[in-house]
Protein backbone atom coordinates (compact mmCIF):
# COMPACT_ATOMS: atom_id res chain seq x y z
CA UNK A 1 27.50 -32.92 -93.99
CA UNK A 2 30.76 -31.74 -92.47
CA UNK A 3 34.18 -32.06 -94.18
CA UNK A 4 37.37 -31.94 -92.07
CA UNK A 5 40.69 -31.71 -93.80
CA UNK A 6 43.92 -32.78 -91.65
CA UNK A 7 46.90 -31.37 -92.84
CA UNK A 8 49.49 -33.63 -91.59
CA UNK A 9 52.82 -32.06 -92.90
CA UNK A 10 55.95 -30.74 -91.53
CA UNK A 11 54.46 -27.66 -91.26
CA UNK A 12 51.32 -28.60 -88.63
CA UNK A 13 54.44 -30.59 -86.98
CA UNK A 14 56.80 -27.77 -86.19
CA UNK A 15 53.65 -25.17 -85.49
CA UNK A 16 52.79 -27.74 -82.12
CA UNK A 17 56.36 -27.92 -81.26
CA UNK A 18 56.79 -24.30 -81.04
CA UNK A 19 52.96 -23.61 -79.26
CA UNK A 20 54.38 -26.42 -76.73
CA UNK A 21 57.52 -24.47 -75.83
CA UNK A 22 55.74 -21.10 -75.90
CA UNK A 23 53.50 -22.38 -73.43
CA UNK A 24 56.00 -23.58 -71.22
CA UNK A 25 58.13 -20.57 -71.29
CA UNK A 26 55.23 -18.60 -70.27
CA UNK A 27 54.58 -20.73 -67.55
CA UNK A 28 58.29 -20.53 -65.75
CA UNK A 29 58.07 -16.95 -66.15
CA UNK A 30 55.05 -16.47 -64.23
CA UNK A 31 56.64 -18.89 -61.78
CA UNK A 32 59.78 -16.93 -61.21
CA UNK A 33 57.33 -13.48 -61.30
CA UNK A 34 55.74 -14.90 -58.37
CA UNK A 35 58.47 -16.15 -56.78
CA UNK A 36 60.35 -12.78 -56.60
CA UNK A 37 56.84 -11.34 -55.85
CA UNK A 38 56.46 -13.65 -52.71
CA UNK A 39 59.93 -13.23 -51.85
CA UNK A 40 59.96 -9.10 -51.74
CA UNK A 41 56.91 -9.40 -49.57
CA UNK A 42 58.36 -11.96 -46.98
CA UNK A 43 61.22 -8.93 -46.65
CA UNK A 44 58.33 -6.19 -45.85
CA UNK A 45 56.28 -8.62 -43.35
CA UNK A 46 55.65 -6.43 -40.31
CA UNK A 47 56.40 -7.22 -37.12
CA UNK A 48 53.58 -7.86 -34.19
CA UNK A 49 54.12 -4.74 -32.95
CA UNK A 50 53.06 -2.53 -35.75
CA UNK A 51 50.34 -4.85 -36.47
CA UNK A 52 48.90 -4.36 -32.86
CA UNK A 53 49.46 -0.39 -33.43
CA UNK A 54 47.42 -0.67 -37.22
CA UNK A 55 44.52 -2.88 -35.02
CA UNK A 56 44.06 0.06 -32.21
CA UNK A 57 44.05 2.70 -34.74
CA UNK A 58 41.24 0.80 -36.86
CA UNK A 59 39.24 0.50 -33.59
CA UNK A 60 39.57 3.89 -32.14
CA UNK A 61 38.36 4.72 -35.94
CA UNK A 62 35.07 2.77 -36.04
CA UNK A 63 34.57 3.71 -32.31
CA UNK A 64 34.89 7.64 -33.69
CA UNK A 65 32.02 6.64 -36.87
CA UNK A 66 29.90 4.76 -33.72
CA UNK A 67 29.64 8.06 -31.93
CA UNK A 68 29.11 10.16 -35.28
CA UNK A 69 26.17 7.64 -36.09
CA UNK A 70 24.66 7.58 -32.58
CA UNK A 71 25.00 11.87 -32.77
CA UNK A 72 23.20 12.08 -36.18
CA UNK A 73 20.48 9.72 -34.42
CA UNK A 74 19.87 11.78 -31.60
CA UNK A 75 20.08 14.69 -33.27
CA UNK A 76 17.12 13.70 -35.89
CA UNK A 77 15.22 12.75 -33.22
CA UNK A 78 15.26 15.38 -31.47
CA UNK A 79 17.63 14.94 -27.79
CA UNK A 80 14.67 16.28 -25.66
CA UNK A 81 12.85 13.22 -26.57
CA UNK A 82 15.55 10.49 -26.27
CA UNK A 83 15.06 8.59 -22.58
CA UNK A 84 18.30 6.05 -23.21
CA UNK A 85 20.85 5.27 -25.58
CA UNK A 86 22.74 1.76 -25.81
CA UNK A 87 24.89 0.13 -28.25
CA UNK A 88 24.75 -3.31 -28.19
CA UNK A 89 26.68 -5.72 -30.53
CA UNK A 90 25.82 -3.89 -33.77
CA UNK A 91 22.93 -1.85 -33.01
CA UNK A 92 22.57 1.62 -31.59
CA UNK A 93 19.23 1.23 -29.41
CA UNK A 94 17.41 4.71 -28.80
CA UNK A 95 14.37 5.07 -26.16
CA UNK A 96 12.46 7.69 -27.08
CA UNK A 97 9.32 9.39 -26.17
CA UNK A 98 5.82 8.45 -27.32
CA UNK A 99 4.93 11.29 -29.15
CA UNK A 100 8.52 11.69 -31.02
CA UNK A 101 8.14 12.55 -34.64
CA UNK A 102 10.42 9.85 -36.69
CA UNK A 103 10.09 10.56 -40.10
CA UNK A 104 13.85 11.99 -40.44
CA UNK A 105 15.18 8.78 -39.29
CA UNK A 106 13.02 6.57 -40.90
CA UNK A 107 14.25 8.67 -44.18
CA UNK A 108 17.87 8.69 -43.20
CA UNK A 109 18.27 4.91 -42.32
CA UNK A 110 15.18 3.25 -43.94
CA UNK A 111 15.01 -0.81 -43.09
CA UNK A 112 18.24 -0.52 -40.99
CA UNK A 113 16.06 0.90 -38.21
CA UNK A 114 13.50 -0.86 -36.65
CA UNK A 115 10.69 0.65 -34.43
CA UNK A 116 8.68 -0.97 -31.58
CA UNK A 117 5.80 1.42 -30.22
CA UNK A 118 5.45 0.68 -26.58
CA UNK A 119 2.83 2.18 -24.13
CA UNK A 120 5.51 4.14 -22.13
CA UNK A 121 8.03 4.92 -24.92
CA UNK A 122 9.17 3.87 -28.58
CA UNK A 123 12.44 1.88 -28.87
CA UNK A 124 14.33 1.97 -32.06
CA UNK A 125 17.22 -0.57 -32.90
CA UNK A 126 19.56 1.20 -35.87
CA UNK A 127 22.26 -1.42 -37.29
CA UNK A 128 24.82 -0.23 -37.88
CA UNK A 129 26.99 -2.78 -39.36
CA UNK A 130 26.59 -1.92 -43.04
CA UNK A 131 26.52 1.87 -42.40
CA UNK A 132 30.39 1.31 -40.47
CA UNK A 133 31.43 -0.70 -43.52
CA UNK A 134 29.86 1.67 -46.16
CA UNK A 135 32.11 4.64 -44.00
CA UNK A 136 35.62 2.96 -43.64
CA UNK A 137 35.01 1.66 -47.55
CA UNK A 138 34.96 4.79 -48.70
CA UNK A 139 38.39 5.59 -47.02
């Protein structure tokens, strides 16, 4: 059996009023704080030219990362075994000789490297999207 006791005296009524006033005070303080934050952010907004410069710098950085990944992939396979290298969308496409040792490449890239054996060559597609995202998040 559950028994509840209600206190309906003036002390309980005063506590309710104080808690409501405190709640309203917290919301108004939060409102004024956030309005100050938004007004300071609007004053710091950058112009379109600086945004374009930032995008250009980011694209150059991504281009350098892609170039480094292609270099490491070619070094892992061995440059003498490479027939062709292409970058298509988010993938590096390597075309190698059939007698190429791909163990180092498999260890480095794991499931990100898709390997297809043909009669004339071996085609390797390396997904660089996640690699670049992880490198950019490191910085």
